[in-house]
Coordinates of C-alpha atoms and ligand atoms in Angstrom, one line a residue:
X1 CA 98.9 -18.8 171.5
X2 CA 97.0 -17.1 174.0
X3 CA 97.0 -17.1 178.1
X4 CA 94.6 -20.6 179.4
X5 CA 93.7 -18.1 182.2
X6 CA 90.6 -16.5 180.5
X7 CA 88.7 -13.5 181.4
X8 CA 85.3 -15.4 182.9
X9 CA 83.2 -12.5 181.6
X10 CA 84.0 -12.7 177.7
X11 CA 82.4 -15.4 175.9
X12 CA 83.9 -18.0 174.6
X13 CA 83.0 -20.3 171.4
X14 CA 83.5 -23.6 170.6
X15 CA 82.8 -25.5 167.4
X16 CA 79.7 -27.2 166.4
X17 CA 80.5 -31.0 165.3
X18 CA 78.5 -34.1 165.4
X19 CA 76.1 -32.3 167.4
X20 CA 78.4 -30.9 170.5
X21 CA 79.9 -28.2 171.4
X22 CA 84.0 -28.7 171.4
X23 CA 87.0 -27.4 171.5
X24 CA 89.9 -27.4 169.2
X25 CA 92.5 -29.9 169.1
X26 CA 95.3 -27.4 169.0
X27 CA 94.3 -25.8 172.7
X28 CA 94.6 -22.5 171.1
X29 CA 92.0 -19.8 171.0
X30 CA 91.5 -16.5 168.4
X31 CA 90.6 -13.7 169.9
X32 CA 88.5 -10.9 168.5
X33 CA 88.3 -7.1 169.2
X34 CA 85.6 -4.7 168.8
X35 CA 86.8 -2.5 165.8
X36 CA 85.1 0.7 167.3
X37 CA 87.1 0.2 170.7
X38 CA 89.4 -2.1 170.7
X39 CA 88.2 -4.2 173.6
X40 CA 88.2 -8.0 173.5
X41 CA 84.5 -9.6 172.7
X42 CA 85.1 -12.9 172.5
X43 CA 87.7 -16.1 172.1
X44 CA 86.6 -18.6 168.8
X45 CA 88.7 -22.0 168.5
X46 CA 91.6 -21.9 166.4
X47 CA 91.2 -25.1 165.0
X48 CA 93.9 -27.7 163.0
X49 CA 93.4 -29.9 160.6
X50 CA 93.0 -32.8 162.7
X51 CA 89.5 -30.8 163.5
X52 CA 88.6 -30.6 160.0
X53 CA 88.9 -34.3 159.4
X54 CA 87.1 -35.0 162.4
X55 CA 84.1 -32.0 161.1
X56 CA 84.1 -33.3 157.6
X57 CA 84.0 -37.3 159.1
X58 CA 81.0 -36.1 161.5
X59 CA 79.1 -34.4 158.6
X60 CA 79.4 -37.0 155.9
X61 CA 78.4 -39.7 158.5
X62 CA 74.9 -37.3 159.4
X63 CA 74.2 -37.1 155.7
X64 CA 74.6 -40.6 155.1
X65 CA 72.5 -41.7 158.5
X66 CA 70.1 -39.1 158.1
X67 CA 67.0 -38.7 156.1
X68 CA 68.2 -35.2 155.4
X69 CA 68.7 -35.5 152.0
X70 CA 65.5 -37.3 150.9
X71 CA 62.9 -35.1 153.8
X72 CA 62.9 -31.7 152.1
X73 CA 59.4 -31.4 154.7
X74 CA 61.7 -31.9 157.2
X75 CA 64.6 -29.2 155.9
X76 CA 61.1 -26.6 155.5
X77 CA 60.8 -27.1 159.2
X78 CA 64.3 -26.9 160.2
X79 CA 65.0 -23.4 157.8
X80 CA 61.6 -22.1 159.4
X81 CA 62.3 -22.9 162.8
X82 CA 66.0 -20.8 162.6
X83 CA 64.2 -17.9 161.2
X84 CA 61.9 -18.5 164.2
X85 CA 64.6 -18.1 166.5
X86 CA 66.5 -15.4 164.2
X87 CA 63.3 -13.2 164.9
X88 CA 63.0 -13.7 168.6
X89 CA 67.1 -12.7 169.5
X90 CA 66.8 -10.5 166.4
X91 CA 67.5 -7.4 168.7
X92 CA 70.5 -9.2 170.5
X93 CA 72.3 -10.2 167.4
X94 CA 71.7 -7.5 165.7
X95 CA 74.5 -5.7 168.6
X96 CA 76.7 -8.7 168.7
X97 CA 77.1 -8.1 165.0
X98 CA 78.0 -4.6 165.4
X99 CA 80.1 -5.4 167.7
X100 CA 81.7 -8.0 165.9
X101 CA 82.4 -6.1 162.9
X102 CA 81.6 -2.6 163.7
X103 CA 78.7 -1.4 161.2
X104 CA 76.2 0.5 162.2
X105 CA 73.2 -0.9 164.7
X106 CA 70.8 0.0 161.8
X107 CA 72.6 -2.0 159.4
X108 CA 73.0 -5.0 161.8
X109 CA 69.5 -5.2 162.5
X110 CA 69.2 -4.9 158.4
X111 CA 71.5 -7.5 157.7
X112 CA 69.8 -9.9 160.8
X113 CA 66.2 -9.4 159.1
X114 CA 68.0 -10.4 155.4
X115 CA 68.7 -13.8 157.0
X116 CA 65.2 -14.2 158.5
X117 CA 64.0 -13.1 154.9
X118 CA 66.7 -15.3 153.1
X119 CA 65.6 -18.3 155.5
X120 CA 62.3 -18.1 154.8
X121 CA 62.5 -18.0 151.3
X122 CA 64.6 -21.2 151.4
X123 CA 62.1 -22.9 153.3
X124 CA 59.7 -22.7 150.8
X125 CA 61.8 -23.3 148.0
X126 CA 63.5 -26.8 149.8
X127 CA 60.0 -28.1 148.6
X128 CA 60.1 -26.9 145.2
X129 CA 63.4 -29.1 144.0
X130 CA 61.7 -30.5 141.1
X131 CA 62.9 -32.1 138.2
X132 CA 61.1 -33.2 134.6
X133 CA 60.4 -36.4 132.9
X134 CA 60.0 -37.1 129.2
X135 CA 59.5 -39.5 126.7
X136 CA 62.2 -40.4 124.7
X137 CA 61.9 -43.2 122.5
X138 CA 59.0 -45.4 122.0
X139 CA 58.8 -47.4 125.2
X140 CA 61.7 -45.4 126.9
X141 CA 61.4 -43.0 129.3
X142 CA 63.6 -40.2 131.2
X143 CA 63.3 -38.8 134.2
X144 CA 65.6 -36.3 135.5
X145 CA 66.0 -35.8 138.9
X146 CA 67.9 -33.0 141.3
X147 CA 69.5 -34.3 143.8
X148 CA 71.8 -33.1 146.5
X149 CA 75.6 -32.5 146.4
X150 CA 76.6 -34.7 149.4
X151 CA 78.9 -32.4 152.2
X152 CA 79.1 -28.8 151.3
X153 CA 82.3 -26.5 152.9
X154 CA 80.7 -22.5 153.3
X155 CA 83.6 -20.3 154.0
X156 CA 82.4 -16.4 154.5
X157 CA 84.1 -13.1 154.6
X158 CA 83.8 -10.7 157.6
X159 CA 81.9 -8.1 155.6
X160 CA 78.3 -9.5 156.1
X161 CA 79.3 -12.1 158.1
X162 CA 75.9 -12.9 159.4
X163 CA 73.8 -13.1 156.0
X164 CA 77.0 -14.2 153.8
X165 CA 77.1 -17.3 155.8
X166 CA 73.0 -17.7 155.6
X167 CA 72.7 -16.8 151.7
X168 CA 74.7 -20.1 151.1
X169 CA 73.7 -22.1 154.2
X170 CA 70.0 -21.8 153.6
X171 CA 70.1 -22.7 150.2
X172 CA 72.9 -25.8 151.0
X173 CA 70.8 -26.9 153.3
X174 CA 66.8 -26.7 151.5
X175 CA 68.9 -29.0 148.2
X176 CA 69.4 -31.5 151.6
X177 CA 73.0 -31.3 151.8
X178 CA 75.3 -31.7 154.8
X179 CA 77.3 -28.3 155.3
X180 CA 80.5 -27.4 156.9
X181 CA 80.7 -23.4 157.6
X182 CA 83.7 -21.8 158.6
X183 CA 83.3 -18.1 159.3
X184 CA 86.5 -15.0 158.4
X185 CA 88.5 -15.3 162.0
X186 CA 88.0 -11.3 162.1
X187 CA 84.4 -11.9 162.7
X188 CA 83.6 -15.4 164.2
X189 CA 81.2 -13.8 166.7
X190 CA 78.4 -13.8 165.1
X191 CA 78.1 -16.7 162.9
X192 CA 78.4 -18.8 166.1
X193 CA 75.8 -17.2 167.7
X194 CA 73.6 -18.3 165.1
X195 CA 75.0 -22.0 165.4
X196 CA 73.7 -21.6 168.6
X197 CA 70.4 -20.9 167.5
X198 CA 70.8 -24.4 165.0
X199 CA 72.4 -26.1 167.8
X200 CA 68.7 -25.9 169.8
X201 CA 66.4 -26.3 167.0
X202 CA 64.9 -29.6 167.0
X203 CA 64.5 -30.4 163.3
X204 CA 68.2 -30.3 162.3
X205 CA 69.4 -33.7 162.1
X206 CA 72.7 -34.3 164.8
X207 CA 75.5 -33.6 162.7
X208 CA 74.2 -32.4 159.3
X209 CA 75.4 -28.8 160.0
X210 CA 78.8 -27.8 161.8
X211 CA 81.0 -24.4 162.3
X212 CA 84.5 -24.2 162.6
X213 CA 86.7 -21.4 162.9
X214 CA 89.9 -20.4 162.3
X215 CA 93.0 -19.4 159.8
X216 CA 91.5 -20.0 156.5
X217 CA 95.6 -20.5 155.4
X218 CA 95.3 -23.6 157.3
X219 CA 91.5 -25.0 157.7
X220 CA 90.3 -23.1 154.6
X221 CA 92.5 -24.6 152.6
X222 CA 92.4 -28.1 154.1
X223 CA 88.3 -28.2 153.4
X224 CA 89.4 -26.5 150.0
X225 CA 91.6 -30.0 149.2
X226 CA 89.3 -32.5 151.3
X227 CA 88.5 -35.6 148.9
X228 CA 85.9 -36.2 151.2
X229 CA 83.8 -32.5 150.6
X230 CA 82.0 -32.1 147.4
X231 CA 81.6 -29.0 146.9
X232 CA 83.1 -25.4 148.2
X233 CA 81.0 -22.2 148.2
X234 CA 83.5 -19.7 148.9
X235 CA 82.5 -15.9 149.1
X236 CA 85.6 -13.5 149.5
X237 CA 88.7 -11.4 147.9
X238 CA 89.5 -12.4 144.2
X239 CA 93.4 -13.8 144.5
X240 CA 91.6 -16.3 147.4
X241 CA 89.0 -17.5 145.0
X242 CA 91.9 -18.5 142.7
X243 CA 93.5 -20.7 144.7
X244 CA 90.1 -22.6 146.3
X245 CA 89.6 -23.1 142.5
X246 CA 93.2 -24.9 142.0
X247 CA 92.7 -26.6 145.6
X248 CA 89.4 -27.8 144.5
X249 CA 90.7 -29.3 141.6
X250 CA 92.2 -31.7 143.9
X251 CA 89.2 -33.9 143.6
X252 CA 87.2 -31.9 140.7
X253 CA 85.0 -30.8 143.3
X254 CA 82.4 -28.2 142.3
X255 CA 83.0 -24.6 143.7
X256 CA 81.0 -21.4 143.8
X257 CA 82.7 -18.1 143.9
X258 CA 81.2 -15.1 144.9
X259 CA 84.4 -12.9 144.5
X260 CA 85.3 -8.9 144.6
X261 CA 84.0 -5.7 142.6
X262 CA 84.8 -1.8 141.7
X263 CA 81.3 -1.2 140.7
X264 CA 80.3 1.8 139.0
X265 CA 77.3 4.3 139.2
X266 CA 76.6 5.9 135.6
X267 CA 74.7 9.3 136.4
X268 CA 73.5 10.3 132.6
X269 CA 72.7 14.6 131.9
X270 CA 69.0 13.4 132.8
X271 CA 68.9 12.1 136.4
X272 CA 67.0 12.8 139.0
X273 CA 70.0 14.4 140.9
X274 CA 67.5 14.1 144.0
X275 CA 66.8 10.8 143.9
X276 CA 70.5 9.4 142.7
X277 CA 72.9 11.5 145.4
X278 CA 71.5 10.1 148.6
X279 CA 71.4 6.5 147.1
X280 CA 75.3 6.7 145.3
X281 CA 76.8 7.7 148.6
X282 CA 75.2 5.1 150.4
X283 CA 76.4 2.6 148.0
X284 CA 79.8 3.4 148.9
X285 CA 79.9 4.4 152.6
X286 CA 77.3 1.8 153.6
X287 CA 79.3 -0.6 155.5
X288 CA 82.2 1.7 155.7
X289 CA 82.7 0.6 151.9
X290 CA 83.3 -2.8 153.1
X291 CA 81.0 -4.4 150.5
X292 CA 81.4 -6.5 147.7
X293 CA 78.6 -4.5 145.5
X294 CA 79.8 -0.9 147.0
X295 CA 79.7 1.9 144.2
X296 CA 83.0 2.9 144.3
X297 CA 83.1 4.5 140.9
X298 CA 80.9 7.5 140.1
X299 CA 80.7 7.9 136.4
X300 CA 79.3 11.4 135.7
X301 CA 78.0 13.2 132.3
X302 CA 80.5 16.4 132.0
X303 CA 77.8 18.8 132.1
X304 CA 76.6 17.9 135.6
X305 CA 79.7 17.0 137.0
X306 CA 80.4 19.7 139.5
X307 CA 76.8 19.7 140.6
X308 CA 77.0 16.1 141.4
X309 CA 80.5 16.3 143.1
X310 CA 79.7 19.1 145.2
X311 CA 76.1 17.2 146.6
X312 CA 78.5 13.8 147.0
X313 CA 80.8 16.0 149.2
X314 CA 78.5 17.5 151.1
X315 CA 76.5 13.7 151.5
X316 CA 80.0 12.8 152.8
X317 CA 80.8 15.3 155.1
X318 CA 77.4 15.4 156.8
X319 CA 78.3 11.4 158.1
X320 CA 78.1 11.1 161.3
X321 CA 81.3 8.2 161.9
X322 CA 80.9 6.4 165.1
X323 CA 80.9 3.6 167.1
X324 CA 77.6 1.6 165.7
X325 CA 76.0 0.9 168.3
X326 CA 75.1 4.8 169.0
X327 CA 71.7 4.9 167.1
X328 CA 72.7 7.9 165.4
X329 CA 75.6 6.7 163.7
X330 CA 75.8 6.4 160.0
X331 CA 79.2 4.9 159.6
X332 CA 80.8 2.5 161.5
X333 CA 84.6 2.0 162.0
X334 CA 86.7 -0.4 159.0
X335 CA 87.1 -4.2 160.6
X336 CA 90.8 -4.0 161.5
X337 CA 93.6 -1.9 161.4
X338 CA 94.9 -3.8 158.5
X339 CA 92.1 -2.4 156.8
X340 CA 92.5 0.8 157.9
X341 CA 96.6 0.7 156.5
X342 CA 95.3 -0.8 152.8
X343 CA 92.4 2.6 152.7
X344 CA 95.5 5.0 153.9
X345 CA 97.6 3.2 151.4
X346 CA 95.1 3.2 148.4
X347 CA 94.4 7.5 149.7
X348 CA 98.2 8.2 149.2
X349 CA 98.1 7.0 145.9
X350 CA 94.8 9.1 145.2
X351 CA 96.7 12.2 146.7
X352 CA 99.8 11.7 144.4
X353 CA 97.5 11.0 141.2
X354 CA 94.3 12.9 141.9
X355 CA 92.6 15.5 143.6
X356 CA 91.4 14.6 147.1
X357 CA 87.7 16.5 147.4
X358 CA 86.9 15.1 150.8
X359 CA 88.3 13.4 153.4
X360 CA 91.9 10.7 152.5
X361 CA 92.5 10.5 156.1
X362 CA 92.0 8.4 159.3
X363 CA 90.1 9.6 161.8
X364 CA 91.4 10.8 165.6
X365 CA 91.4 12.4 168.6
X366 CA 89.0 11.2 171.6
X367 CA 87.4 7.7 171.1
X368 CA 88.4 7.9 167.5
X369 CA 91.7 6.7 168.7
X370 CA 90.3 3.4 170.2
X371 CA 89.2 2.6 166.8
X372 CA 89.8 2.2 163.0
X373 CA 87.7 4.9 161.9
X374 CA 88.1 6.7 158.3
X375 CA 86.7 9.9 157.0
X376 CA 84.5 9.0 154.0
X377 CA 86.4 9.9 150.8
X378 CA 86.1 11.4 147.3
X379 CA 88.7 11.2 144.9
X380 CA 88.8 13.1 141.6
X381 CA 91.0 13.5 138.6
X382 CA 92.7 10.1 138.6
X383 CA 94.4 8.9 135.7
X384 CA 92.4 5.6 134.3
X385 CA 95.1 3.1 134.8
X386 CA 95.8 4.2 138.5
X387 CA 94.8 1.6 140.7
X388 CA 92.2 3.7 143.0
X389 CA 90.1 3.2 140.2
X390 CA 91.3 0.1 138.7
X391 CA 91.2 -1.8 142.6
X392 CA 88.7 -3.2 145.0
X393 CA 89.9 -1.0 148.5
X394 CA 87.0 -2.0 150.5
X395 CA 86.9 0.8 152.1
X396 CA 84.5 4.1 152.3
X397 CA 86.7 6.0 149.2
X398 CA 84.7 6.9 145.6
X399 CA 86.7 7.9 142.3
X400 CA 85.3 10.2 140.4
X401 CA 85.5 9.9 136.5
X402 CA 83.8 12.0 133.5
X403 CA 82.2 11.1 129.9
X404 CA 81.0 13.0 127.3
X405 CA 78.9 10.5 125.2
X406 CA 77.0 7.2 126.5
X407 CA 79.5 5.3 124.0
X408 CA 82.5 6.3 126.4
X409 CA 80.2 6.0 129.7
X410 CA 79.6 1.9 128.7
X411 CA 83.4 2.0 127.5
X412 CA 84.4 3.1 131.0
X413 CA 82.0 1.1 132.8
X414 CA 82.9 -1.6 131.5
X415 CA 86.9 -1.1 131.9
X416 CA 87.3 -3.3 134.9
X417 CA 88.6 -6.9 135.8
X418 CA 85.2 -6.6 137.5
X419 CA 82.0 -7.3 136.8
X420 CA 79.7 -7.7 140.3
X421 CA 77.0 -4.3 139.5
X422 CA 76.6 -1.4 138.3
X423 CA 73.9 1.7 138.7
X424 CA 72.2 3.5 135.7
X425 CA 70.9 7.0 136.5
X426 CA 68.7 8.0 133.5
X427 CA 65.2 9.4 132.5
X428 CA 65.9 7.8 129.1
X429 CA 64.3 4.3 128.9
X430 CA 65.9 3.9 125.7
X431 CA 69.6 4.7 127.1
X432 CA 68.5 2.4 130.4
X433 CA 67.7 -0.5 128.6
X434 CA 71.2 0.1 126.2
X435 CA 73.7 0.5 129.1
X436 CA 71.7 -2.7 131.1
X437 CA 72.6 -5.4 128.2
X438 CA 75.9 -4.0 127.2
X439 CA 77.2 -4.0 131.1
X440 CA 79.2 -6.5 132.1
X441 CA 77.8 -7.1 135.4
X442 CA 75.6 -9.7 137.2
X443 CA 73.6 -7.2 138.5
X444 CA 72.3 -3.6 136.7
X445 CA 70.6 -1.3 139.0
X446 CA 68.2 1.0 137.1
X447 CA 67.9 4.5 139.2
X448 CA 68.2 2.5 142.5
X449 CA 70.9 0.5 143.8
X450 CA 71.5 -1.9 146.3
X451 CA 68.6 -3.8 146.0
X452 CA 69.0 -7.7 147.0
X453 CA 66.1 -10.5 147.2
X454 CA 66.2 -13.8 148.0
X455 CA 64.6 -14.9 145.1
X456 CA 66.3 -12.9 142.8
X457 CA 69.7 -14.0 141.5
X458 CA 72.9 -12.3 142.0
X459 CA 76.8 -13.0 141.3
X460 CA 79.7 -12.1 138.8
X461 CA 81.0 -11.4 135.7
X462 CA 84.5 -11.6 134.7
X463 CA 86.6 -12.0 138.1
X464 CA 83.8 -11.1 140.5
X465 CA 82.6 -14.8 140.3
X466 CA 81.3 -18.1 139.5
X467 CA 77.7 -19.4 139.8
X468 CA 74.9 -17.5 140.8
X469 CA 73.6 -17.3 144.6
X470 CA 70.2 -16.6 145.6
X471 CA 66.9 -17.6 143.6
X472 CA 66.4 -21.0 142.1
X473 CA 69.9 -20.9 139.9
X474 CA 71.7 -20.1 143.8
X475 CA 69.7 -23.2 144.8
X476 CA 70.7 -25.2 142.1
X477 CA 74.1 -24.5 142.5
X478 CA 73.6 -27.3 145.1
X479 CA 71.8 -29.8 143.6
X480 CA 73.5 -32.5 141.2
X481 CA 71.6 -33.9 138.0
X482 CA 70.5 -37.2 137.5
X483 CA 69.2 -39.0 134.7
X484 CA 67.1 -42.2 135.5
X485 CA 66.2 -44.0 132.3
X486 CA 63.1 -46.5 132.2
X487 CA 62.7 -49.0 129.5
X488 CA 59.7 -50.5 129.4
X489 CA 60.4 -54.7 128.0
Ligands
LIG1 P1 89.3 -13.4 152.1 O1 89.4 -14.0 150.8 O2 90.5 -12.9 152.7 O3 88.7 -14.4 153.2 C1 87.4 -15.0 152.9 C2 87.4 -16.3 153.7 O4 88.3 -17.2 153.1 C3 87.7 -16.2 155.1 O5 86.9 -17.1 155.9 C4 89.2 -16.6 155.2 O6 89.6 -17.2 156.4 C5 89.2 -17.7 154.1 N1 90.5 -17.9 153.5 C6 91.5 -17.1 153.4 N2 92.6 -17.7 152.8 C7 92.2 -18.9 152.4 C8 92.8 -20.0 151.8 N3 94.0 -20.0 151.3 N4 92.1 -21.2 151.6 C9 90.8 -21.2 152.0 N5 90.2 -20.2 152.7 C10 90.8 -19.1 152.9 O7 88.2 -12.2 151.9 P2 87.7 -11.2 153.0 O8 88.8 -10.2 153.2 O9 87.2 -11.9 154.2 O10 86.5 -10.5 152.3 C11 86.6 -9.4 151.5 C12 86.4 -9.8 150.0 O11 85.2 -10.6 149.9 C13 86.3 -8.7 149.1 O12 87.1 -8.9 148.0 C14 84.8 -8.6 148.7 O13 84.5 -8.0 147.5 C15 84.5 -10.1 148.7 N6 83.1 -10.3 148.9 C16 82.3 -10.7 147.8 C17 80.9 -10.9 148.0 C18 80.1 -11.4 146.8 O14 78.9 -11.7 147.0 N7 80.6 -11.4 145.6 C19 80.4 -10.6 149.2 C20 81.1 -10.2 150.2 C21 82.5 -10.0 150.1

């Protein structure tokens, strides 16, 4: 437990229930550091379980009170006006994300405009929740009707904290459901900066929409085996996703699982070599590698392959690593210095099975120190059991691996407990169109990568997920189906 005598100049949060702003009912505070520096940004409530009851008690009573559920004019406004207010602080959250979670500024401002984007698109489609009607029998009709879940729990990851959290909040919301969020403790910051945003927004019903933060251990789990929350959208690490889908089983409750990948880029003997090398290293050192979607395996034809590793190294070692906020910085620190141990970890490995081409090594000296900063990292000649290629790191490291026929370029892509993307690099529409239907992936990237929409679906196969997020299936995933049946006498 932390000191009650607080530094007056570092904000601190509370949560967001019933409409107030209020503290915790354990009288303990989380604290978060800046992962470029080390200094202390904020306090966030570490809240119990008696908080959660109370959150989950405030939100069902708004949804029940409310017209919420039957306005979806209403929830238009609402998701509008946040994007409205998004746009105007865009600049200041932008740096309160960066500092938050250390990416760069560029990405921050990147990942604030994805909400606005992801907000407005949710807007629009709150009023498109239709259903169908049909004739069944002679003087019988159906009608089926979408309708909202009742109380939705969000919990997010710290990697995109800011549009994680909106890419299931907007879409909770628009279906007219009542939503509980709570945000990774690493990274609390943010998100309740945006509640902030809800909190004065005028078309929000009191109540229908609360943060919470804290250990997801403890709160996680107790929204995870609530009988009184209806559904879980969880986004985060595999093994976690595993156990909301026993806890939700408590109550049958529906859950959504946007889980982990080790996604590959497949660079065929006719790619553009101009076009793919600037895009495959950003796949993996955007973020600092802490992405689910990052391209951490490059999959190379044999004939090209020491063309394309030398242009990846030198992509790599022409980085600038800083602290984000510099406007010249291309990476960013990793979140904690738990990260930081699991990369060094995962590079030892890749020393003792591989070849390290570039970098394996944290980064020191001068403000380095103050920070978790890690050289970005290629790693070649690993076996292909050996867990650098076979596990998610989350971190800015790329295995390297070789094929000499598209049959073994699908067979390796494909050799994963993963199945979140993949890229195809290819002049050959016939091989493009192969290698995108016989990838298991949720989303194939033809000579691009990286490339999200709001309107355009996205999620896993295999152990990268459950459901689909974004586009109309992502807001269906909130909607229950109802069939009303007329009978005419
Ligand atoms: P994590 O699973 O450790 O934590 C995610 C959230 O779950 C946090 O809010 C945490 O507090 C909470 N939590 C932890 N234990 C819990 C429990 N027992 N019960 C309930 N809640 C619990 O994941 P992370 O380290 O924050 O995020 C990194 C992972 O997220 C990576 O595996 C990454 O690939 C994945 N991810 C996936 C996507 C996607 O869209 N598929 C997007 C981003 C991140």
């Amino acid at each position: 437990m932390m000191s009650i005598s607080l530094n007056q100049k570092i904000p601190v949060y509370y949560n967001f229930v019933g409409g107030e702003w209020i503290e915790t009912k354990s009288n303990e505070r989380i604290e978060s550091l800046n992962p470029a520096t080390g200094e202390l940004i904020s306090y966030s409530q570490k809240s119990n379980i008696k908080d959660v009851t109370e959150t989950i008690d405030a939100v069902n009573h708004a949804f029940l009170q409310s017209d919420w559920s039957v306005n979806p004019k209403r929830r238009y406004d609402a998701l509008l006006e946040l994007a409205q207010k998004m746009t105007e602080k865009l600049e200041d959250l932008a740096r309160i994300l960066t500092m938050d979670q250390g990416k760069t500024i560029r990405e921050s401002r990147m990942e604030i405009m994805g909400c606005i984007d992801t907000l407005k698109y949710f807007a629009g489609a709150a009023r498109t929740v239709f259903g169908r009607s049909m004739q069944l029998e002679p003087n019988n009709f159906g009608v089926i009707v979408k309708e909202p879940i009742g109380v939705v729990g969000i919990i997010s990851p710290w990697n995109w904290p800011a549009l994680l959290m909106i890419r299931e909040l907007a879409p909770a919301l628009a279906a007219g459901n009542g939503v509980i969020v709570k945000p990774a403790s690493l990274t609390p910051s943010i998100s309740v900066e945006i509640f902030k945003l809800i909190a004065e927004a005028d078309q929000f019903p009191k109540g229908i929409v609360s943060i919470i933060t804290g250990p997801g251990s403890s709160i996680g789990a107790a929204m995870a085996t609530s009988e009184k929350i209806d559904m879980i959208s969880f986004t985060g690490d595999t093994s976690t996703g595993k156990s909301i889908m026993e806890m939700g089983a408590s109550n049958i409750k529906k859950v959504a699982l946007e889980l982990g990948g080790k996604s590959p880029n497949v660079v065929f003997q006719d790619a553009n070599l101009d076009k793919a090398i600037p895009v495959i290293g950003q796949s993996i050192f955007i973020s600092a590698g802490q992405i689910c979607m990052a391209g951490s395996r490059v999959l190379i034809h044999e004939s090209i392959k020491e063309e394309v590793v030398s242009r990846l190294k030198q992509y790599a070692e022409n980085l600038r690593v800083e602290n984000g906020l510099l406007e010249t910085a291309d990476m960013g620190p990793l979140v904690s210095q738990n990260q930081l141990n699991i990369v060094e970890e995962y590079c030892q490995i890749g020393r003792q099975e591989g070849n390290i081409i570039t970098g394996g090594y944290r980064l020191t000296g001068g403000d380095f120190d103050k920070g978790h900063y890690f050289a970005p990292t290629i790693i070649d000649d690993l076996p292909s059991d050996c867990r650098v290629v076979k596990e998610e790191i989350f971190g800015p490291v790329l295995s390297v691996q070789t094929f000499s026929s598209d049959e073994e370029a699908l067979k390796l892509a494909n050799d994963n407990s993963f199945g979140l993307s993949a890229g195809v690099w290819t002049a050959n529409l016939n091989r493009a169109m192969k290698m995108s239907k016989e990838i298991k992936a949720g989303t194939v990237w033809i000579n691009t990568y990286n490339k999200n929409f709001p309107e355009a679906e996205f999620g896993g196969y295999k152990q990268s997920g459950l459901g689909r997020t974004r586009g109309i299936e992502g807001l269906m995933e909130y909607c229950e189906t109802k069939h009303i049946h007329f009978e005419m006498e």
